[in-house]
Short mmCIF file of C-alpha atoms and ligand atoms in Angstrom, two decimals:
data_model
loop_
_atom_site.label_atom_id
_atom_site.label_comp_id
_atom_site.label_asym_id
_atom_site.label_seq_id
_atom_site.Cartn_x
_atom_site.Cartn_y
_atom_site.Cartn_z
CA UNK A 1 -14.43 -69.25 6.79
CA UNK A 2 -12.73 -67.86 3.71
CA UNK A 3 -10.46 -69.96 1.51
CA UNK A 4 -8.53 -68.37 -1.35
CA UNK A 5 -7.10 -70.33 -4.27
CA UNK A 6 -4.80 -69.45 -7.16
CA UNK A 7 -5.05 -72.89 -8.76
CA UNK A 8 -6.56 -71.58 -12.00
CA UNK A 9 -4.77 -68.24 -12.08
CA UNK A 10 -2.19 -69.50 -14.57
CA UNK A 11 0.70 -68.32 -12.40
CA UNK A 12 4.16 -69.22 -13.65
CA UNK A 13 6.72 -71.12 -11.55
CA UNK A 14 8.28 -68.70 -9.04
CA UNK A 15 6.03 -65.80 -10.05
CA UNK A 16 4.49 -65.35 -6.60
CA UNK A 17 7.87 -65.58 -4.88
CA UNK A 18 9.22 -62.91 -7.23
CA UNK A 19 6.61 -60.38 -6.19
CA UNK A 20 6.77 -61.32 -2.50
CA UNK A 21 9.14 -58.46 -1.46
CA UNK A 22 6.78 -55.92 -3.03
CA UNK A 23 3.78 -57.31 -1.15
CA UNK A 24 5.73 -57.46 2.10
CA UNK A 25 6.72 -53.81 1.66
CA UNK A 26 3.05 -52.85 1.12
CA UNK A 27 2.04 -54.94 4.15
CA UNK A 28 4.62 -53.19 6.35
CA UNK A 29 3.57 -49.77 5.06
CA UNK A 30 -0.03 -50.56 5.94
CA UNK A 31 0.60 -52.12 9.33
CA UNK A 32 3.15 -49.45 10.35
CA UNK A 33 0.63 -46.82 9.28
CA UNK A 34 3.31 -45.04 7.27
CA UNK A 35 1.65 -44.93 3.82
CA UNK A 36 -0.50 -42.39 1.98
CA UNK A 37 -3.80 -41.73 3.74
CA UNK A 38 -2.59 -43.37 6.97
CA UNK A 39 -4.85 -41.06 8.97
CA UNK A 40 -7.81 -42.98 7.48
CA UNK A 41 -6.98 -46.41 8.90
CA UNK A 42 -9.82 -46.53 11.42
CA UNK A 43 -11.00 -49.79 9.79
CA UNK A 44 -7.70 -51.63 10.26
CA UNK A 45 -8.22 -52.46 13.93
CA UNK A 46 -11.92 -51.59 14.18
CA UNK A 47 -12.70 -54.95 15.79
CA UNK A 48 -10.78 -53.92 18.90
CA UNK A 49 -11.44 -50.20 18.85
CA UNK A 50 -15.14 -49.70 18.18
CA UNK A 51 -17.25 -47.66 20.57
CA UNK A 52 -19.00 -50.21 22.82
CA UNK A 53 -21.43 -47.67 24.29
CA UNK A 54 -22.58 -46.67 20.80
CA UNK A 55 -22.77 -50.34 19.77
CA UNK A 56 -25.25 -51.00 22.62
CA UNK A 57 -27.26 -47.92 21.59
CA UNK A 58 -27.37 -49.18 18.00
CA UNK A 59 -28.88 -52.46 19.16
CA UNK A 60 -31.48 -50.61 21.24
CA UNK A 61 -32.34 -48.31 18.35
CA UNK A 62 -32.80 -51.33 16.06
CA UNK A 63 -35.11 -52.94 18.63
CA UNK A 64 -37.13 -49.73 18.90
CA UNK A 65 -37.45 -49.52 15.09
CA UNK A 66 -38.59 -53.16 15.02
CA UNK A 67 -41.20 -52.41 17.68
CA UNK A 68 -42.65 -49.20 16.24
CA UNK A 69 -42.10 -49.53 12.47
CA UNK A 70 -42.80 -51.90 9.58
CA UNK A 71 -40.25 -50.18 7.37
CA UNK A 72 -36.92 -48.41 7.80
CA UNK A 73 -35.88 -46.01 5.06
CA UNK A 74 -32.09 -45.85 5.02
CA UNK A 75 -30.93 -42.69 3.26
CA UNK A 76 -27.36 -42.47 1.95
CA UNK A 77 -25.14 -42.86 -1.09
CA UNK A 78 -21.84 -44.60 -1.92
CA UNK A 79 -20.12 -45.80 1.22
CA UNK A 80 -23.07 -44.57 3.27
CA UNK A 81 -25.39 -47.04 1.52
CA UNK A 82 -23.75 -49.96 -0.31
CA UNK A 83 -22.38 -51.97 2.61
CA UNK A 84 -25.65 -52.14 4.54
CA UNK A 85 -27.59 -53.22 1.48
CA UNK A 86 -24.89 -55.76 0.58
CA UNK A 87 -25.00 -57.18 4.11
CA UNK A 88 -28.78 -57.50 4.28
CA UNK A 89 -29.00 -59.30 0.92
CA UNK A 90 -25.91 -61.40 1.73
CA UNK A 91 -27.69 -62.91 4.73
CA UNK A 92 -31.40 -62.72 3.82
CA UNK A 93 -31.23 -62.86 0.03
CA UNK A 94 -32.57 -60.65 -2.76
CA UNK A 95 -36.13 -60.97 -1.39
CA UNK A 96 -35.08 -59.83 2.10
CA UNK A 97 -37.92 -57.31 2.29
CA UNK A 98 -40.67 -59.63 1.08
CA UNK A 99 -39.52 -62.22 3.64
CA UNK A 100 -38.99 -59.81 6.55
CA UNK A 101 -42.22 -60.86 8.28
CA UNK A 102 -40.75 -64.36 8.79
CA UNK A 103 -37.96 -63.05 11.03
CA UNK A 104 -37.28 -60.39 13.68
CA UNK A 105 -36.57 -57.62 11.24
CA UNK A 106 -38.22 -54.79 9.36
CA UNK A 107 -38.23 -54.11 5.62
CA UNK A 108 -35.36 -51.78 4.74
CA UNK A 109 -35.54 -49.58 1.63
CA UNK A 110 -32.61 -47.52 0.48
CA UNK A 111 -33.15 -43.96 -0.72
CA UNK A 112 -30.84 -41.03 -1.44
CA UNK A 113 -28.58 -43.02 -3.74
CA UNK A 114 -30.03 -41.43 -6.88
CA UNK A 115 -32.02 -38.33 -7.82
CA UNK A 116 -34.99 -40.18 -9.30
CA UNK A 117 -38.40 -38.90 -8.31
CA UNK A 118 -40.09 -42.12 -9.46
CA UNK A 119 -37.85 -44.14 -7.14
CA UNK A 120 -38.83 -42.07 -4.08
CA UNK A 121 -42.51 -42.21 -5.03
CA UNK A 122 -42.26 -46.00 -5.32
CA UNK A 123 -40.97 -46.18 -1.72
CA UNK A 124 -43.81 -43.87 -0.57
CA UNK A 125 -46.24 -46.26 -2.26
CA UNK A 126 -44.63 -49.36 -0.75
CA UNK A 127 -44.84 -47.82 2.74
CA UNK A 128 -48.46 -46.78 2.17
CA UNK A 129 -50.08 -46.15 5.53
CA UNK A 130 -47.70 -48.42 7.42
CA UNK A 131 -45.40 -47.20 10.19
CA UNK A 132 -41.88 -46.22 9.26
CA UNK A 133 -38.65 -44.66 10.54
CA UNK A 134 -35.74 -42.99 8.76
CA UNK A 135 -31.99 -43.40 9.18
CA UNK A 136 -30.22 -40.59 7.32
CA UNK A 137 -26.54 -41.33 6.81
CA UNK A 138 -23.95 -38.87 5.52
CA UNK A 139 -20.46 -38.39 6.86
CA UNK A 140 -20.06 -34.95 5.32
CA UNK A 141 -23.69 -34.11 5.96
CA UNK A 142 -23.82 -32.11 2.74
CA UNK A 143 -24.19 -34.71 -0.05
CA UNK A 144 -26.95 -33.63 -2.41
CA UNK A 145 -28.67 -36.95 -3.16
CA UNK A 146 -29.34 -37.99 0.47
CA UNK A 147 -30.13 -34.38 1.46
CA UNK A 148 -32.92 -34.24 -1.15
CA UNK A 149 -34.31 -37.64 -0.11
CA UNK A 150 -34.18 -36.69 3.58
CA UNK A 151 -36.26 -33.56 2.99
CA UNK A 152 -38.88 -35.66 1.22
CA UNK A 153 -39.06 -38.45 3.83
CA UNK A 154 -38.92 -35.99 6.74
CA UNK A 155 -41.91 -34.19 5.27
CA UNK A 156 -43.79 -37.52 5.00
CA UNK A 157 -42.94 -38.40 8.62
CA UNK A 158 -44.10 -35.00 9.86
CA UNK A 159 -47.34 -35.26 7.86
CA UNK A 160 -48.06 -38.68 9.37
CA UNK A 161 -46.90 -38.30 12.97
CA UNK A 162 -46.64 -34.52 13.53
CA UNK A 163 -43.42 -32.55 13.90
CA UNK A 164 -42.58 -33.63 17.46
CA UNK A 165 -43.37 -37.34 17.17
CA UNK A 166 -41.53 -37.51 13.83
CA UNK A 167 -38.30 -36.57 15.63
CA UNK A 168 -38.51 -39.80 17.55
CA UNK A 169 -38.39 -41.74 14.27
CA UNK A 170 -35.35 -40.03 12.76
CA UNK A 171 -31.88 -41.45 13.34
CA UNK A 172 -28.86 -39.51 12.06
CA UNK A 173 -25.49 -41.10 11.31
CA UNK A 174 -22.93 -38.42 10.57
CA UNK A 175 -19.70 -36.73 11.65
CA UNK A 176 -19.31 -36.46 15.42
CA UNK A 177 -18.48 -32.78 15.48
CA UNK A 178 -19.45 -30.88 12.36
CA UNK A 179 -21.52 -30.65 9.18
CA UNK A 180 -25.05 -29.64 8.28
CA UNK A 181 -26.57 -32.97 9.33
CA UNK A 182 -24.70 -32.95 12.64
CA UNK A 183 -25.96 -29.43 13.37
CA UNK A 184 -29.52 -30.29 12.34
CA UNK A 185 -29.52 -33.43 14.53
CA UNK A 186 -28.43 -31.40 17.58
CA UNK A 187 -30.97 -28.67 16.91
CA UNK A 188 -33.87 -31.07 16.37
CA UNK A 189 -32.83 -33.60 19.02
CA UNK A 190 -32.59 -36.61 16.66
CA UNK A 191 -30.79 -39.68 17.98
CA UNK A 192 -27.23 -39.46 16.65
CA UNK A 193 -24.63 -42.03 15.67
CA UNK A 194 -21.10 -41.22 14.59
CA UNK A 195 -19.05 -41.96 11.48
CA UNK A 196 -15.59 -42.08 13.07
CA UNK A 197 -13.07 -39.47 11.85
CA UNK A 198 -10.52 -42.02 10.66
CA UNK A 199 -13.04 -43.98 8.59
CA UNK A 200 -13.81 -43.11 4.96
CA UNK A 201 -17.19 -43.94 3.42
CA UNK A 202 -16.22 -47.19 1.76
CA UNK A 203 -14.61 -48.47 4.97
CA UNK A 204 -17.56 -47.53 7.16
CA UNK A 205 -20.14 -50.29 6.74
CA UNK A 206 -19.16 -52.02 9.99
CA UNK A 207 -19.60 -48.78 11.96
CA UNK A 208 -23.00 -47.22 12.75
CA UNK A 209 -23.28 -46.44 9.01
CA UNK A 210 -24.09 -50.04 8.16
CA UNK A 211 -24.82 -51.54 11.55
CA UNK A 212 -28.12 -49.76 12.24
CA UNK A 213 -29.88 -50.74 8.98
CA UNK A 214 -28.41 -54.24 9.16
CA UNK A 215 -29.58 -54.73 12.76
CA UNK A 216 -33.04 -53.32 11.97
CA UNK A 217 -33.32 -55.85 9.13
CA UNK A 218 -32.52 -58.65 11.59
CA UNK A 219 -28.79 -59.27 11.18
CA UNK A 220 -26.83 -60.30 14.26
CA UNK A 221 -24.42 -57.47 15.14
CA UNK A 222 -22.41 -59.59 17.59
CA UNK A 223 -21.81 -62.17 14.88
CA UNK A 224 -20.75 -59.49 12.37
CA UNK A 225 -18.20 -58.17 14.86
CA UNK A 226 -17.02 -61.70 15.67
CA UNK A 227 -16.36 -62.29 11.95
CA UNK A 228 -14.56 -58.95 11.74
CA UNK A 229 -12.48 -59.76 14.81
CA UNK A 230 -11.47 -63.22 13.59
CA UNK A 231 -10.49 -61.84 10.17
CA UNK A 232 -8.49 -59.01 11.78
CA UNK A 233 -6.53 -61.57 13.76
CA UNK A 234 -6.14 -64.04 10.89
CA UNK A 235 -4.83 -61.51 8.35
CA UNK A 236 -2.59 -59.77 10.87
CA UNK A 237 0.13 -62.08 9.67
CA UNK A 238 3.28 -60.92 7.88
CA UNK A 239 4.00 -64.39 6.44
CA UNK A 240 3.28 -64.09 2.73
CA UNK A 241 2.90 -67.83 2.14
CA UNK A 242 0.15 -68.25 4.75
CA UNK A 243 -1.65 -64.91 4.39
CA UNK A 244 -4.30 -65.07 1.65
CA UNK A 245 -4.83 -61.32 1.70
CA UNK A 246 -1.19 -60.83 0.67
CA UNK A 247 -1.46 -63.55 -1.99
CA UNK A 248 -4.61 -62.07 -3.50
CA UNK A 249 -3.01 -58.60 -3.64
CA UNK A 250 0.05 -60.18 -5.27
CA UNK A 251 -2.11 -61.90 -7.91
CA UNK A 252 -3.95 -58.65 -8.73
CA UNK A 253 -0.60 -56.92 -9.29
CA UNK A 254 0.64 -59.80 -11.45
CA UNK A 255 -2.58 -59.74 -13.50
CA UNK A 256 -2.22 -56.00 -14.09
CA UNK A 257 1.38 -56.45 -15.24
CA UNK A 258 0.05 -58.87 -17.87
CA UNK A 259 -2.38 -56.29 -19.23
CA UNK A 260 -5.37 -57.67 -17.31
CA UNK A 261 -6.90 -54.28 -16.55
CA UNK A 262 -10.37 -55.55 -15.61
CA UNK A 263 -11.28 -57.72 -12.61
CA UNK A 264 -14.67 -59.41 -12.67
CA UNK A 265 -16.00 -60.43 -9.26
CA UNK A 266 -18.31 -63.28 -10.18
CA UNK A 267 -20.79 -65.04 -7.93
CA UNK A 268 -23.23 -67.93 -8.31
CA UNK A 269 -25.67 -66.76 -5.62
CA UNK A 270 -28.09 -63.84 -6.22
CA UNK A 271 -27.60 -63.01 -2.52
CA UNK A 272 -24.18 -61.69 -3.56
CA UNK A 273 -25.35 -59.25 -6.24
CA UNK A 274 -25.18 -56.25 -3.91
CA UNK A 275 -21.90 -57.47 -2.47
CA UNK A 276 -20.58 -57.11 -6.03
CA UNK A 277 -21.84 -53.51 -6.07
CA UNK A 278 -20.09 -52.84 -2.75
CA UNK A 279 -16.86 -54.37 -4.10
CA UNK A 280 -17.02 -52.20 -7.24
CA UNK A 281 -17.18 -49.01 -5.22
CA UNK A 282 -14.46 -50.13 -2.83
CA UNK A 283 -11.95 -50.89 -5.59
CA UNK A 284 -12.92 -48.24 -8.16
CA UNK A 285 -12.97 -45.32 -5.74
CA UNK A 286 -9.80 -46.47 -4.01
CA UNK A 287 -7.60 -47.51 -6.95
CA UNK A 288 -8.81 -45.53 -9.97
CA UNK A 289 -6.41 -42.59 -9.72
CA UNK A 290 -3.57 -40.95 -11.66
CA UNK A 291 -4.71 -42.87 -14.77
CA UNK A 292 -3.97 -46.17 -13.01
CA UNK A 293 -5.90 -49.09 -11.56
CA UNK A 294 -7.82 -52.29 -12.34
CA UNK A 295 -11.41 -51.58 -13.41
CA UNK A 296 -13.75 -53.60 -11.14
CA UNK A 297 -16.83 -55.26 -12.62
CA UNK A 298 -19.25 -57.66 -10.99
CA UNK A 299 -21.13 -60.53 -12.57
CA UNK A 300 -23.95 -62.77 -11.41
CA UNK A 301 -23.70 -66.29 -12.79
CA UNK A 302 -25.16 -68.27 -14.30
CA UNK A 303 -27.46 -65.33 -15.28
CA UNK A 304 -24.68 -63.26 -16.86
CA UNK A 305 -23.17 -66.23 -18.69
CA UNK A 306 -26.04 -65.56 -21.09
CA UNK A 307 -25.00 -61.93 -21.56
CA UNK A 308 -21.40 -60.91 -20.83
CA UNK A 309 -20.29 -64.55 -20.75
CA UNK A 310 -19.59 -64.39 -24.49
CA UNK A 311 -17.15 -61.51 -23.98
CA UNK A 312 -15.41 -63.14 -21.02
CA UNK A 313 -14.92 -66.30 -23.08
CA UNK A 314 -13.95 -64.74 -26.37
CA UNK A 315 -13.60 -60.96 -26.34
CA UNK A 316 -10.56 -58.74 -25.70
CA UNK A 317 -8.14 -60.64 -23.42
CA UNK A 318 -7.77 -57.87 -20.85
CA UNK A 319 -9.55 -59.35 -17.85
CA UNK A 320 -9.34 -61.84 -15.02
CA UNK A 321 -12.05 -63.22 -12.78
CA UNK A 322 -12.36 -63.69 -9.04
CA UNK A 323 -15.10 -66.19 -8.32
CA UNK A 324 -16.88 -66.25 -4.97
CA UNK A 325 -18.27 -69.70 -4.31
CA UNK A 326 -20.53 -70.55 -1.35
CA UNK A 327 -20.42 -74.13 -0.05
CA UNK A 328 -23.66 -74.19 1.89
CA UNK A 329 -26.75 -72.59 0.35
CA UNK A 330 -29.71 -71.46 2.46
CA UNK A 331 -31.69 -74.46 1.13
CA UNK A 332 -30.98 -77.15 -1.42
CA UNK A 333 -33.89 -78.24 -3.60
CA UNK A 334 -33.80 -81.41 -5.68
CA UNK A 335 -34.72 -81.57 -9.37
CA UNK A 336 -37.86 -83.76 -9.70
CA UNK A 337 -38.03 -86.76 -12.03
CA UNK A 338 -40.48 -86.64 -14.93
CA UNK A 339 -41.44 -89.94 -16.56
CA UNK A 340 -42.25 -88.29 -19.90
CA UNK A 341 -38.86 -86.50 -20.01
CA UNK A 342 -40.09 -84.28 -22.84
CA UNK A 343 -37.57 -81.60 -21.80
CA UNK A 344 -34.77 -84.20 -21.85
CA UNK A 345 -33.79 -83.15 -18.32
CA UNK A 346 -33.93 -86.52 -16.61
CA UNK A 347 -30.11 -86.63 -16.54
CA UNK A 348 -30.54 -84.07 -13.71
CA UNK A 349 -33.37 -85.86 -11.86
CA UNK A 350 -32.56 -86.38 -8.20
CA UNK A 351 -29.61 -84.02 -8.32
CA UNK A 352 -29.64 -81.01 -6.02
CA UNK A 353 -29.62 -77.47 -7.40
CA UNK A 354 -26.44 -76.75 -5.42
CA UNK A 355 -24.73 -79.69 -7.11
CA UNK A 356 -25.84 -78.42 -10.52
CA UNK A 357 -24.76 -74.86 -9.68
CA UNK A 358 -21.38 -76.19 -8.63
CA UNK A 359 -20.88 -78.06 -11.90
CA UNK A 360 -21.84 -74.86 -13.74
CA UNK A 361 -19.17 -73.02 -11.74
CA UNK A 362 -16.51 -75.67 -12.30
CA UNK A 363 -17.23 -75.99 -16.03
CA UNK A 364 -17.35 -72.22 -16.52
CA UNK A 365 -14.09 -71.68 -14.69
CA UNK A 366 -12.21 -74.11 -16.91
CA UNK A 367 -13.86 -72.76 -20.08
CA UNK A 368 -12.88 -69.19 -19.17
CA UNK A 369 -9.34 -70.25 -18.22
CA UNK A 370 -9.02 -72.10 -21.56
CA UNK A 371 -10.26 -68.96 -23.31
CA UNK A 372 -7.53 -66.86 -21.68
CA UNK A 373 -9.31 -65.42 -18.62
CA UNK A 374 -7.41 -66.48 -15.48
CA UNK A 375 -9.49 -67.34 -12.41
CA UNK A 376 -8.92 -66.74 -8.71
CA UNK A 377 -11.36 -68.24 -6.22
CA UNK A 378 -12.70 -67.10 -2.86
CA UNK A 379 -14.54 -69.91 -1.11
CA UNK A 380 -17.08 -69.19 1.65
CA UNK A 381 -18.65 -71.87 3.81
CA UNK A 382 -21.96 -70.00 4.18
CA UNK A 383 -23.69 -66.63 3.92
CA UNK A 384 -24.12 -65.46 7.52
CA UNK A 385 -23.65 -62.30 9.57
CA UNK A 386 -20.32 -63.78 10.70
CA UNK A 387 -19.04 -64.42 7.16
CA UNK A 388 -20.13 -60.95 6.09
CA UNK A 389 -17.95 -59.34 8.79
CA UNK A 390 -15.09 -61.61 7.80
CA UNK A 391 -15.37 -61.04 4.05
CA UNK A 392 -15.63 -57.27 4.29
CA UNK A 393 -12.35 -57.13 6.21
CA UNK A 394 -10.71 -59.56 3.77
CA UNK A 395 -11.54 -57.28 0.81
CA UNK A 396 -10.61 -54.08 2.69
CA UNK A 397 -7.13 -55.42 3.34
CA UNK A 398 -6.64 -56.85 -0.16
CA UNK A 399 -7.61 -53.44 -1.53
CA UNK A 400 -5.26 -51.52 0.76
CA UNK A 401 -2.29 -53.71 -0.16
CA UNK A 402 -3.12 -53.64 -3.88
CA UNK A 403 -3.45 -49.86 -3.90
CA UNK A 404 -0.15 -49.37 -2.09
CA UNK A 405 1.52 -51.69 -4.63
CA UNK A 406 -0.08 -49.64 -7.40
CA UNK A 407 1.32 -46.47 -5.83
CA UNK A 408 -1.93 -44.60 -5.10
CA UNK A 409 -3.58 -43.33 -1.93
CA UNK A 410 -6.47 -45.80 -1.38
CA UNK A 411 -8.28 -43.53 1.05
CA UNK A 412 -9.20 -40.41 -0.90
CA UNK A 413 -11.55 -39.84 -3.85
CA UNK A 414 -10.65 -36.52 -5.51
CA UNK A 415 -12.27 -37.54 -8.82
CA UNK A 416 -15.77 -37.66 -7.32
CA UNK A 417 -15.75 -33.86 -6.90
CA UNK A 418 -15.77 -33.07 -10.66
CA UNK A 419 -19.39 -34.09 -11.32
CA UNK A 420 -20.55 -32.45 -8.09
CA UNK A 421 -19.08 -29.06 -9.06
CA UNK A 422 -20.72 -29.15 -12.50
CA UNK A 423 -24.07 -30.21 -11.02
CA UNK A 424 -23.95 -27.42 -8.41
CA UNK A 425 -23.11 -24.85 -11.10
CA UNK A 426 -25.97 -26.02 -13.33
CA UNK A 427 -28.37 -25.99 -10.35
CA UNK A 428 -27.34 -22.44 -9.45
CA UNK A 429 -25.78 -23.19 -6.04
CA UNK A 430 -24.16 -20.05 -4.59
CA UNK A 431 -20.39 -20.03 -5.12
CA UNK A 432 -20.47 -21.81 -8.49
CA UNK A 433 -21.86 -18.96 -10.66
CA UNK A 434 -18.69 -18.51 -12.73
CA UNK A 435 -18.84 -22.02 -14.18
CA UNK A 436 -22.46 -22.02 -15.29
CA UNK A 437 -22.30 -20.10 -18.60
CA UNK A 438 -19.38 -22.14 -19.87
CA UNK A 439 -21.09 -25.45 -19.02
CA UNK A 440 -24.40 -24.42 -20.60
CA UNK A 441 -22.58 -23.40 -23.80
CA UNK A 442 -21.03 -26.86 -24.04
CA UNK A 443 -24.27 -28.77 -23.57
O1 LIG B 1 -16.46 -43.78 -0.09
C1 LIG B 1 -16.77 -42.60 0.00
O2 LIG B 1 -16.13 -41.82 0.71
C2 LIG B 1 -17.96 -42.06 -0.74
O3 LIG B 1 -18.56 -43.03 -1.51
C3 LIG B 1 -18.99 -41.50 0.25
O4 LIG B 1 -19.38 -42.52 1.11
C4 LIG B 1 -20.18 -40.93 -0.48
O5 LIG B 1 -19.78 -39.94 -1.36
C5 LIG B 1 -21.20 -40.36 0.50
O6 LIG B 1 -20.61 -39.36 1.28
P1 LIG B 1 -21.30 -38.82 2.58
O7 LIG B 1 -21.38 -39.93 3.56
O8 LIG B 1 -20.39 -37.72 3.05
O9 LIG B 1 -22.66 -38.32 2.19
#
């Protein structure tokens, strides 16, 4: 269950009510599917519209991977990577792979999200002579980073199992009708899963894009979809005062109007580090357009209180924080007593780590608020497959409303093309020859 609070946001009397008509207009635009990018709203009612036949096939594929592999290499970048990794660490923690043998799940390594040779070699070394499968994920089917990684891992599979048997270990998640990966999957006979047409990368992690790696790692797909379904129903509510998604979007707009151009999504559980990465992509790629937007940053506390904490407390006053707090940790260890008390820590003896973490969170929040950084809070009862489905939908809808209030199309990403064109020209890709000389002269 998600609870949202504005208690420490420093809102003025009547401020929320004043912005209410704007949020309601954005809500209606979204729900009536009349805004910019409305053809990309496949996520909005995904809970009721997903392909049940494919869902059953995903579960079977995950079972097969668990039975014939120790490792799954999930190849993708951006929206074709972040959600699955966020989900796996959300539920199983930052050591999900080291602890995989204690549950029904394989180790999942993510490749194709960079162009580092050392990174790929490290995964080869980790796999060693163990059995593995590959899930290559690309909606367009033409993204360079995953395409390079796929060639490398396909070669390894073919070396180990032979060309024919390797095919049985390759799962492709891509467009249902077109693209290089789609064509290759048909030609080679790889098992195929579809990224639905109306679903952009950063809204795709609860489709086959994220579901196959998450299921292979041991997450419960039915629970994810139950969380998604409950959130869809809960936030399908036009009443501003009882809809937290609308209130959060309102607060973001208010913060921006006060010059708070940076939002820090802070957590106190390392299991949420990758969720922060997922959030950054969702908001940056959706809102950062036409020289507008709130720059999303993520922070892991208390770790980062000893690095960027200084700036949040005392630096330029252009930011606000949204703190995710989790009520029930996976375990709760108690600080032992020590008669000698040389470290002076006996004031904490007998207290649980969760209790101490919570006091760190409470104290930090008030310190930051006193320093001029307003705080919003998102409270979760636990980190489970269910809560993951719920939280993903919560942030999707907050983002969509915020972006409509900002006046941008949340569902495109024209700015991502600029680096790709330069890279293609420098690499000598056919069609980009004219740009190369000019770029080389500038470097
Ligand atoms: O959100 C997005 O649309 C992007 O981050 C894409 O997911 C990313 O660029 C990868 O694209 P593709 O799945 O086509 O390889």
